[in-house]
Tab-separated table of C-alpha atoms in Angstrom:
chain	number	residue	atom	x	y	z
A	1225	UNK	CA	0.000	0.000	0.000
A	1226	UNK	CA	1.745	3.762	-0.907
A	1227	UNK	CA	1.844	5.664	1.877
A	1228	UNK	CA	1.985	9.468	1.625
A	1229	UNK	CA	4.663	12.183	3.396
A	1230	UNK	CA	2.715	11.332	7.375
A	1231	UNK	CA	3.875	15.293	8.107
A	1232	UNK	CA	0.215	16.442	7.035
A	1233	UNK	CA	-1.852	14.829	9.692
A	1234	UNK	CA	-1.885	14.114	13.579
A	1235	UNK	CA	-4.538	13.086	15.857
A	1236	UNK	CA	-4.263	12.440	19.359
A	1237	UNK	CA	-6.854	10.933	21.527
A	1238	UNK	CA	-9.613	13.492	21.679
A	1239	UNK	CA	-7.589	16.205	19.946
A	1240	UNK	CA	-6.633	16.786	16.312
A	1241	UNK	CA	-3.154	18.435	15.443
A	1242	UNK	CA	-2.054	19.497	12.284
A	1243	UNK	CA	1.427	19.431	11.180
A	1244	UNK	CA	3.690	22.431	9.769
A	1245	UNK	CA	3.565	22.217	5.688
A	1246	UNK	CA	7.016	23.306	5.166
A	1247	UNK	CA	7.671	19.639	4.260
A	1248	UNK	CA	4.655	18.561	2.069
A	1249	UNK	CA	6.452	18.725	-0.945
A	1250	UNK	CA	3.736	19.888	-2.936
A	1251	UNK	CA	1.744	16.676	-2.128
A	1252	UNK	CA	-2.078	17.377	-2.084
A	1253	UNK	CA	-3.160	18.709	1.437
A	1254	UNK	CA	-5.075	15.966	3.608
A	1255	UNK	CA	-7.315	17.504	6.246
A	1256	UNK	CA	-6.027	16.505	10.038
A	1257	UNK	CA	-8.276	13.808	10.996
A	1258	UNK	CA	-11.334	14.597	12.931
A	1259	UNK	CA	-11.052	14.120	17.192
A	1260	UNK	CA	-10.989	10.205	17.784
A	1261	UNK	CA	-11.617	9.091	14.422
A	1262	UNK	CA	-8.620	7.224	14.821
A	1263	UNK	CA	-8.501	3.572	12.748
A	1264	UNK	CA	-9.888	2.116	15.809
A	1265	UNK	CA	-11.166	4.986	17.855
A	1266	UNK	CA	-10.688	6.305	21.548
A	1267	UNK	CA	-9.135	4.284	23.849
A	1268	UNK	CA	-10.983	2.953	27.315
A	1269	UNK	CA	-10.759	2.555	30.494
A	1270	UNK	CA	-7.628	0.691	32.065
A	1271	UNK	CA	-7.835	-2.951	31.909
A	1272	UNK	CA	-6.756	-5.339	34.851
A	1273	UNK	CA	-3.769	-5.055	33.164
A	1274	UNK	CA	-3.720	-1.651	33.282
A	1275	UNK	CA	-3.683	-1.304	29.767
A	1276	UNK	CA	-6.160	1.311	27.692
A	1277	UNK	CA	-7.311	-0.444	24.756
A	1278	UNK	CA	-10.075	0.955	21.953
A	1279	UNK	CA	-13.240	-1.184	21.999
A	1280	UNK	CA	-13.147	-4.849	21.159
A	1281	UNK	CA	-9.458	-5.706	22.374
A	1282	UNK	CA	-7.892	-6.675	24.995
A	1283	UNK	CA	-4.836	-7.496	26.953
A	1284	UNK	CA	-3.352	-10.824	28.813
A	1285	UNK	CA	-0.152	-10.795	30.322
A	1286	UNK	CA	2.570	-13.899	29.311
A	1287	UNK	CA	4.848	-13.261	31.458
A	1288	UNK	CA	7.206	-11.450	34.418
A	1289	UNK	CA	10.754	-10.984	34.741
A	1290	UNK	CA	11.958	-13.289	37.187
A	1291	UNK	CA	8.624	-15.670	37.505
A	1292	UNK	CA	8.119	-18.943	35.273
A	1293	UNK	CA	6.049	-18.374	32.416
A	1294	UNK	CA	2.709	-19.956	32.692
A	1295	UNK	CA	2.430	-23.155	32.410
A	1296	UNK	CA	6.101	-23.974	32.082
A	1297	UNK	CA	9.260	-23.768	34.405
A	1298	UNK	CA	11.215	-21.296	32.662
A	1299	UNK	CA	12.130	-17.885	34.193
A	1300	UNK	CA	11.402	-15.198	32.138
A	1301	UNK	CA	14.590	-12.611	31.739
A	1302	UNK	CA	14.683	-8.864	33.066
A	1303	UNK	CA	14.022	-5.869	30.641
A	1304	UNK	CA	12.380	-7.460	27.794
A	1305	UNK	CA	12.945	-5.310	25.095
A	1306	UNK	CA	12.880	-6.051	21.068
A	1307	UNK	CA	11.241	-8.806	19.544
A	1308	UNK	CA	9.356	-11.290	16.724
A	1309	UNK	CA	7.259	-13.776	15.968
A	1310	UNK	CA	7.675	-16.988	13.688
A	1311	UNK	CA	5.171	-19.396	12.615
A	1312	UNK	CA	5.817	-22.555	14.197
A	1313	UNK	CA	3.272	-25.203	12.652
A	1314	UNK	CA	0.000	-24.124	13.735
A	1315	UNK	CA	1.345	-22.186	16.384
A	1316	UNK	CA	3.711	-19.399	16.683
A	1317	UNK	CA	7.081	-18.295	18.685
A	1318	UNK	CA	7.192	-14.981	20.215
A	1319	UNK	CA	11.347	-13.911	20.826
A	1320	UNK	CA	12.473	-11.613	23.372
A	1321	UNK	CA	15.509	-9.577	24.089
A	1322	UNK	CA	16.637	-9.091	27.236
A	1323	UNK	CA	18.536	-5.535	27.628
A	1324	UNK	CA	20.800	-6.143	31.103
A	1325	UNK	CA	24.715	-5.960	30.723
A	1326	UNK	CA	26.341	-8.183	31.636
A	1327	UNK	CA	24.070	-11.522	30.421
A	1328	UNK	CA	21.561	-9.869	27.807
A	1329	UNK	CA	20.578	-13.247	25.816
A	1330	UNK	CA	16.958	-14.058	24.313
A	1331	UNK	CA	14.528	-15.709	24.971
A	1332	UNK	CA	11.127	-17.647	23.633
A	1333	UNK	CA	7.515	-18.437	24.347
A	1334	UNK	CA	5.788	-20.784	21.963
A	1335	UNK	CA	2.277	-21.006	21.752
A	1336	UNK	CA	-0.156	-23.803	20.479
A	1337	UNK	CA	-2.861	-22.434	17.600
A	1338	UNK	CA	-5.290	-21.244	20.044
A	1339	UNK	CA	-2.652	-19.000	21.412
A	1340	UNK	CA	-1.802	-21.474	24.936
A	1341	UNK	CA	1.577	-21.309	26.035
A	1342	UNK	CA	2.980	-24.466	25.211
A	1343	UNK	CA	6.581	-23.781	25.765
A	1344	UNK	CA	9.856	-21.328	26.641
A	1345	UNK	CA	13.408	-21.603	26.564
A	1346	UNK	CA	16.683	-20.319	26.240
A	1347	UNK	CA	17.703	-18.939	22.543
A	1348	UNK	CA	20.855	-16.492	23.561
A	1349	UNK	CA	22.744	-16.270	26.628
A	1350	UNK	CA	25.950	-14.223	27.572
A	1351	UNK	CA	26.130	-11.495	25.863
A	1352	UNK	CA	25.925	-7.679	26.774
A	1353	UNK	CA	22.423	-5.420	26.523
A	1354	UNK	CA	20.266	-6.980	23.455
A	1355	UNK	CA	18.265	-4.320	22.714
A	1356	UNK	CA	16.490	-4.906	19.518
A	1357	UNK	CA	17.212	-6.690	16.275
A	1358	UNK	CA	14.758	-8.370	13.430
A	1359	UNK	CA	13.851	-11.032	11.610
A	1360	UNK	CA	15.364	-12.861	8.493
A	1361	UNK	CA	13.285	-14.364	5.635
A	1362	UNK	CA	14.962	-17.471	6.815
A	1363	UNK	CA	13.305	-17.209	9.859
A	1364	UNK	CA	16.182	-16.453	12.297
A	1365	UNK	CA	16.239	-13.576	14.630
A	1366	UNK	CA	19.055	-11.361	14.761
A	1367	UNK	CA	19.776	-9.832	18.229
A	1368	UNK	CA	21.851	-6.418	18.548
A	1369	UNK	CA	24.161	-5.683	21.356
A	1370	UNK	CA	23.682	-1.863	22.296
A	1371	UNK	CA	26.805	-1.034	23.691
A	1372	UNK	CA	29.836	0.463	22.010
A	1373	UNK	CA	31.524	-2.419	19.511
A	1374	UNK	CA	28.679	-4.267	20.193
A	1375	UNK	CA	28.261	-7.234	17.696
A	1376	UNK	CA	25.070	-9.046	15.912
A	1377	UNK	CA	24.108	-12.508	17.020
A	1378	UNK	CA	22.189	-14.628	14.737
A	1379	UNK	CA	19.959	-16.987	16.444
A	1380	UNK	CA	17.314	-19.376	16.335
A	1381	UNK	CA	13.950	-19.297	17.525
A	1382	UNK	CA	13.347	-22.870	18.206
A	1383	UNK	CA	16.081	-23.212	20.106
A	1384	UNK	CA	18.004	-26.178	18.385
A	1385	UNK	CA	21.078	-24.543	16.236
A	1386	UNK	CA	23.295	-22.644	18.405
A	1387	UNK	CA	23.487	-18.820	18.374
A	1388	UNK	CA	26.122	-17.452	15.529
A	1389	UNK	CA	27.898	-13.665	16.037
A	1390	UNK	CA	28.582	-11.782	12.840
A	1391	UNK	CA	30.995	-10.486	12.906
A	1392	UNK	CA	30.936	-9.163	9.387
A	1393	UNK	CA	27.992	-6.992	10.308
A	1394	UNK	CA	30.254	-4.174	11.770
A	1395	UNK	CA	31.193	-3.501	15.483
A	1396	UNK	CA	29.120	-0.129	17.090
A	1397	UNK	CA	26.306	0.677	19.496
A	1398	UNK	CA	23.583	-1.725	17.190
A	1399	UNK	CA	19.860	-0.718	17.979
A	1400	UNK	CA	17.485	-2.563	15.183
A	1401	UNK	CA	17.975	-4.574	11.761
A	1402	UNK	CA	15.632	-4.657	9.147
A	1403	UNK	CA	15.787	-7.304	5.955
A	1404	UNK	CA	14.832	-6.337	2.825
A	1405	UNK	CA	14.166	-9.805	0.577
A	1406	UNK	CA	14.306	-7.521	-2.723
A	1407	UNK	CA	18.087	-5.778	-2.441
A	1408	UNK	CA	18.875	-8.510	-0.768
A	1409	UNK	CA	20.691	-6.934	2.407
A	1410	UNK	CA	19.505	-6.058	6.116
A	1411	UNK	CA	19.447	-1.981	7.798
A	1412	UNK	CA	20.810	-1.564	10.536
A	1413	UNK	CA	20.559	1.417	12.933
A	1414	UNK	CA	23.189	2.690	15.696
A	1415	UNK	CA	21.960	4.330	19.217
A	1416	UNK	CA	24.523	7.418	19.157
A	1417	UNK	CA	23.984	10.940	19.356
A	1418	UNK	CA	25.825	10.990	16.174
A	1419	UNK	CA	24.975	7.380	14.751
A	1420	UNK	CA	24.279	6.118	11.359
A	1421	UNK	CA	22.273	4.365	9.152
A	1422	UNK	CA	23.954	1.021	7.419
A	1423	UNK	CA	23.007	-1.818	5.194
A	1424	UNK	CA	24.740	-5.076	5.227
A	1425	UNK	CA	25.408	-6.564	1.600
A	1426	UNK	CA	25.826	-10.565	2.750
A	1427	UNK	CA	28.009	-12.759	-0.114
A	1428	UNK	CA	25.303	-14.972	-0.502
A	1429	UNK	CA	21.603	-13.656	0.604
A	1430	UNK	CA	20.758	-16.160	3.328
A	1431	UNK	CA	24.182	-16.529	5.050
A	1432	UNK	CA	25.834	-13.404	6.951
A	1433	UNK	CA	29.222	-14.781	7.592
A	1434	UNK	CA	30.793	-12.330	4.707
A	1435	UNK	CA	29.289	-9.780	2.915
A	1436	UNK	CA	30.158	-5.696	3.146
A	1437	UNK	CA	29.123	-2.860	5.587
A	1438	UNK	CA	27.946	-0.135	4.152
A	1439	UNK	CA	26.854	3.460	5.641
A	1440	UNK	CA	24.338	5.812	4.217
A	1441	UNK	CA	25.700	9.113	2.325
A	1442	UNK	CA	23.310	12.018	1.942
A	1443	UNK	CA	23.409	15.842	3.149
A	1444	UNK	CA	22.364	16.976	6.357
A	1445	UNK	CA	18.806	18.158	5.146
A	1446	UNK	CA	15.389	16.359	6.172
A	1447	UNK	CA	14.809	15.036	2.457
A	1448	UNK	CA	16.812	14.355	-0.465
A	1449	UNK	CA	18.793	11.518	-2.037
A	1450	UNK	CA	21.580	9.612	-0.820
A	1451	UNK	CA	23.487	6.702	-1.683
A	1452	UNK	CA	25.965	4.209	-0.032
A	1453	UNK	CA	29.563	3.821	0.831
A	1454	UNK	CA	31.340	0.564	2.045
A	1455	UNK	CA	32.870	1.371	5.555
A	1456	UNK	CA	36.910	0.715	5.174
A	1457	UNK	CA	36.783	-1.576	8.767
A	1458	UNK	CA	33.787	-2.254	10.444
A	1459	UNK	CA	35.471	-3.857	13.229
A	1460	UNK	CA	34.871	-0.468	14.428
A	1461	UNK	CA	38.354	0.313	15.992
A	1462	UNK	CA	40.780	2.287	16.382
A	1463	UNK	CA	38.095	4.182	14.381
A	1464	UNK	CA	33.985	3.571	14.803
A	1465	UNK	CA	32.621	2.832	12.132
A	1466	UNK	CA	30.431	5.960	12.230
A	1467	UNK	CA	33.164	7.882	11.463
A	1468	UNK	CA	35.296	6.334	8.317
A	1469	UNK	CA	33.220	7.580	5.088
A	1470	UNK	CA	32.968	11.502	4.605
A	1471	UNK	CA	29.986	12.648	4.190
A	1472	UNK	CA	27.790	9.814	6.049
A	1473	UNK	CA	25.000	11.334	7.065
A	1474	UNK	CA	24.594	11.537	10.885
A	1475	UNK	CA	21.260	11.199	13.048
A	1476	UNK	CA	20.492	11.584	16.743
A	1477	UNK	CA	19.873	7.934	18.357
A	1478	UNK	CA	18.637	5.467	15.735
A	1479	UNK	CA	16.543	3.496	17.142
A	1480	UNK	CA	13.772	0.813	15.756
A	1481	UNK	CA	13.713	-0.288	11.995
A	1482	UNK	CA	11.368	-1.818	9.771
A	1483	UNK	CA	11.065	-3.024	5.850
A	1484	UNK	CA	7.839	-2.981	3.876
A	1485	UNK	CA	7.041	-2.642	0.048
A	1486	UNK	CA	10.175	-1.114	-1.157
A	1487	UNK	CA	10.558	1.254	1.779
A	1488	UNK	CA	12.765	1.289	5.421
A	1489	UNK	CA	11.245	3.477	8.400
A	1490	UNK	CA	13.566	3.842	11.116
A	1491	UNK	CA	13.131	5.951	14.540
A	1492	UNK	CA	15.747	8.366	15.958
A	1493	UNK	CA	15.117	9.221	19.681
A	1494	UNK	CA	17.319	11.833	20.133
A	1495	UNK	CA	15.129	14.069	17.846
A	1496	UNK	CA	11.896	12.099	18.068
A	1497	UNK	CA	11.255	11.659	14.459
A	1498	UNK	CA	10.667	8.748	11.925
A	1499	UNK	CA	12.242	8.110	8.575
A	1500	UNK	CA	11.308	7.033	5.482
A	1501	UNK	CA	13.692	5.732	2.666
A	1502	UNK	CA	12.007	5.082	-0.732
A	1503	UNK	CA	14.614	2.320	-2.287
A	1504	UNK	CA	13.409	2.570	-5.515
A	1505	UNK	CA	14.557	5.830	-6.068
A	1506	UNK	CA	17.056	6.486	-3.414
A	1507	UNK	CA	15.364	9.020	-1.964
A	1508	UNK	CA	14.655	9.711	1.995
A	1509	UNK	CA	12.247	12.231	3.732
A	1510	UNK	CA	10.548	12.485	7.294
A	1511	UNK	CA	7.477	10.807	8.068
A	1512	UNK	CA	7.199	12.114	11.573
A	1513	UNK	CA	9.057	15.328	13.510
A	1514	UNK	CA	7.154	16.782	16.742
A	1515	UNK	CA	8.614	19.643	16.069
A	1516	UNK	CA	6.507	20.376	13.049
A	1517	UNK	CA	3.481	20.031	15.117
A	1518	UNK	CA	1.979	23.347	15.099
A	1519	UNK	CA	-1.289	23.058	17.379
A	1520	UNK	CA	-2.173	20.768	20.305
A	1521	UNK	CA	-0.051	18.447	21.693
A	1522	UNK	CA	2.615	16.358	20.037
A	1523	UNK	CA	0.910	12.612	19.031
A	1524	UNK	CA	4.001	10.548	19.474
A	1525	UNK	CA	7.104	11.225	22.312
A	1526	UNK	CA	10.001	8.975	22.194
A	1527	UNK	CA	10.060	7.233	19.261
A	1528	UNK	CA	11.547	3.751	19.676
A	1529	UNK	CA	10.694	0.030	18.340
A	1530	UNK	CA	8.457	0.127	15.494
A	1531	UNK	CA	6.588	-2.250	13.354
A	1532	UNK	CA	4.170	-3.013	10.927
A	1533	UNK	CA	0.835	-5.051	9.969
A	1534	UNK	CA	-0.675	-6.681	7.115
A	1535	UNK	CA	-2.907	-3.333	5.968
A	1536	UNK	CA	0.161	-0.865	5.676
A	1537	UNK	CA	-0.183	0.779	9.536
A	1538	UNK	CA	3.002	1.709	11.523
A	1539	UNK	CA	3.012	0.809	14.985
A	1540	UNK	CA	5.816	2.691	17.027
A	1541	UNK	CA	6.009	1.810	20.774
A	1542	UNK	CA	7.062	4.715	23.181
A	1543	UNK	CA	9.921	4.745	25.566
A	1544	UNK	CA	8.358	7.395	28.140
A	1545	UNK	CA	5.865	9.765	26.636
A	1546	UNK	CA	2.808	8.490	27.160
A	1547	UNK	CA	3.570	4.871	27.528
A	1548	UNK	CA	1.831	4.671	24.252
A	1549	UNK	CA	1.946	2.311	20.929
A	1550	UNK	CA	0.357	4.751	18.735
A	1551	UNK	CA	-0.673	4.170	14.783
A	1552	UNK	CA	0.365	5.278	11.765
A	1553	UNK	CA	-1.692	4.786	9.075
A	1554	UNK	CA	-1.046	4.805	5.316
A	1555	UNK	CA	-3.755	7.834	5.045
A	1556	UNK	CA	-1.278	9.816	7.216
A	1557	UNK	CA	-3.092	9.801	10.618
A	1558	UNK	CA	-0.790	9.168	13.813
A	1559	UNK	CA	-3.112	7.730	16.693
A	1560	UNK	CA	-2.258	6.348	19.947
A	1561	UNK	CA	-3.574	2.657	19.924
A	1562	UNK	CA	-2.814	1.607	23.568
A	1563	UNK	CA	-1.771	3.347	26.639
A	1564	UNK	CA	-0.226	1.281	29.639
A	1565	UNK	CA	-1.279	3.937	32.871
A	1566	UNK	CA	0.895	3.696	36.035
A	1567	UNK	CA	4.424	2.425	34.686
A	1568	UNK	CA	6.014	5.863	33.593
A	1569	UNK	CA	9.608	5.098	34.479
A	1570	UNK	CA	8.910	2.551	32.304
A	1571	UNK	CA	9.223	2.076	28.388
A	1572	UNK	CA	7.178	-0.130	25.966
A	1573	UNK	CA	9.573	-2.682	23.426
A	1574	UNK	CA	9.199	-5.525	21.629
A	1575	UNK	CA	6.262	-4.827	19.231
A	1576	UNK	CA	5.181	-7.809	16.866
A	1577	UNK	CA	1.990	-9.038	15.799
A	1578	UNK	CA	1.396	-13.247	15.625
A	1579	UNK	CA	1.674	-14.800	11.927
A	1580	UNK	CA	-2.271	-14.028	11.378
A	1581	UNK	CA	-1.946	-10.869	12.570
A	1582	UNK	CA	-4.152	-11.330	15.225
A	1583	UNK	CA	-2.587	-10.568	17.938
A	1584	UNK	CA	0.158	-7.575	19.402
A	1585	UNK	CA	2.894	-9.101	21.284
A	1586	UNK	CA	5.416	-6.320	23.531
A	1587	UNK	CA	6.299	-5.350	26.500
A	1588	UNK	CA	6.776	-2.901	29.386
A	1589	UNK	CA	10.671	-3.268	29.648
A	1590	UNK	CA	10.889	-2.373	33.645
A	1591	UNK	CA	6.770	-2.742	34.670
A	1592	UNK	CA	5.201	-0.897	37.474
A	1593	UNK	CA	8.655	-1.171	39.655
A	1594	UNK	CA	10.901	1.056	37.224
A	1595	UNK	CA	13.438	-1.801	37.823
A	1596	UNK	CA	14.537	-4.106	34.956
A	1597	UNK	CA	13.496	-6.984	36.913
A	1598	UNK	CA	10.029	-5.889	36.861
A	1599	UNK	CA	8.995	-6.037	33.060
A	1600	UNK	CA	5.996	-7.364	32.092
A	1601	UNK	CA	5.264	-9.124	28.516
A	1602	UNK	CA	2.065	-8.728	27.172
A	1603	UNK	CA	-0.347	-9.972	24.399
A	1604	UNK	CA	-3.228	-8.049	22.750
A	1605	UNK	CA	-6.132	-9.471	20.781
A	1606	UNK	CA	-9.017	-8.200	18.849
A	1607	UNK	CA	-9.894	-7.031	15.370
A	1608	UNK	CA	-6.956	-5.379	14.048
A	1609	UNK	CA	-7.164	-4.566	10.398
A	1610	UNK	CA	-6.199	-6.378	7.585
């Protein structure tokens, strides 16, 4: 589905805000959306869970840090943060970073086709602050150490075939990964003030042992074109990575990343916006900035993981703001779709919906404690669209 420049329109909750036109690009103007019109309208009263949902959904918890997941003896690990699903038979796994340093390491939940826990396990285990990562079209999940010459582990979600660190995918403060099945090669974004935005080239698409680094090259405006640059040593030292190839372009905290129909969207925190890279012309632009919000409040505060469904919609979680995982729609209106009330020195992660796209899967990375052994993993159901 095409999705327009999203600087035109902004709703949140019960208040529409339009956005500054500076940036349109001559695009035809679409009217902010109406208060609460929303894809799937105003949000309710807190669950159980504490969790504000729109009508028809609603909210189960999977599991704790530090308490067996139901139904199984595993422990689930501290500060859940990014994370996937994978279609296991009937069923479906649900991965989960865990962002503590030292010991990081995923972990899993599998669930039967009713959506029972059947199942969790160890996937990763010794390694330093896995923040997020994504998933390959070979249905491994890629798990990104956030910490200076931090690597990327290649794992497996069931479990069997040991974890695998590639090396050849550059040493630096890793955030997300994205693949894209039609270049053939996987984003990547870096969690510095001054970070960058890379693509791995792999050898042979389906095996990351070898392949090239490669760092985005553009000006420092919000729009135009850019291109790419191999990075002379991404081993990352004496010199980072971020800083080899003049004219890289530089943004402030990159942060989730996600691949759909010939486009990347990634989130930089430092400046709370969202990107959007056409690849078939090389071109990027914003797709969110709360600073171009000229009236009401600003829909969407600290931009982190972000995903996507089946009908084109964005869904970027919050880390503060609101607690929110708002919407973005391909008709360019930004909408919160959950709130979690009473865990503000907390931060949602992990967004990813279940193979049929029924269900939400993320969590609340340090609960209603503020400590990183109190998040909470959640699951959302109801009629999402398609």
């Amino acid at each position: 589905m095409e999705r327009r420049s999203l600087l035109r329109a902004a709703v949140l909750g019960g208040s529409a805000a339009a956005l500054g036109g500076s940036l349109w690009r001559g695009a035809a103007y679409a009217a902010p959306a109406q208060p609460g019109t929303g894809p799937y309208g105003a949000l309710g009263s807190p669950d159980a869970n504490g969790i504000r949902l729109p009508s028809g959904f609603t909210s189960r918890v999977i599991a704790r840090s530090g308490q067996q997941v139901p139904g199984t003896s595993y422990t689930w690990h501290n500060a859940p943060d990014g994370g996937a699903c994978y279609a296991d038979g009937s069923g479906w796994i649900y991965v989960s970073n865990s962002e503590i340093n030292p010991g990081g390491g995923v972990s899993a939940v599998k669930f039967s086709s009713t959506g029972a826990i059947t199942g969790a396990y160890r996937v990763l285990s010794n390694t330093r602050q896995n923040c997020a990562g994504g998933k390959t079209p070979w249905n491994t999940w890629l798990s990104c150490e956030e910490v200076s010459l931090g690597y990327v582990y290649e794992t497996d979600p069931w479990g069997v075939n040991a974890a695998v660190r590639r090396d050849a995918m550059g040493r630096f403060k890793h955030e997300a990964a994205a693949a894209d099945p039609v270049r053939r090669v996987i984003y990547l974004t870096e969690d510095e003030s001054n970070g960058r935005f890379y693509r791995f080239v792999p050898t042979t698409w389906g095996n990351l042992s070898s392949g090239k680094l490669q760092v985005m090259v553009a000006g420092p405006a919000a729009s135009g074109s850019f291109t790419w640059a191999d990075v002379p040593d991404p081993d990352g030292s004496p010199t980072t990575t971020r800083t080899q190839v003049s004219g890289s372009k530089s943004f402030n905290g990159g942060e989730g990343c996600h691949y759909a129909d010939d486009k990347v969207w990634f989130t930089t925190k430092g400046d709370n916006r969202v990107w959007q890279l056409n690849l078939t012309n090389n071109t990027y632009e914003l797709a969110y900035d709360d600073s171009l919000v000229t009236s009401g409040t600003a829909p969407l505060t600290g931009v982190d993981n972000i995903t996507g469904s089946s009908s084109g919609d964005l869904f970027v979680a919050e880390d503060g703001g609101n607690m929110e995982i708002c919407v973005i729609t391909p008709d360019d209106v930004i909408a919160p779709f959950l709130r979690i009330d009473g865990q503000s020195s907390s931060e949602i992660t992990g967004p990813a919906f279940s193979p049929d796209g029924r269900r939400l899967y993320f969590s609340s990375q340090r609960g209603t404690t503020g400590s990183s052994s109190g998040g909470i993993t959640y699951e959302v159901t109801g009629p999402f669209r398609s």
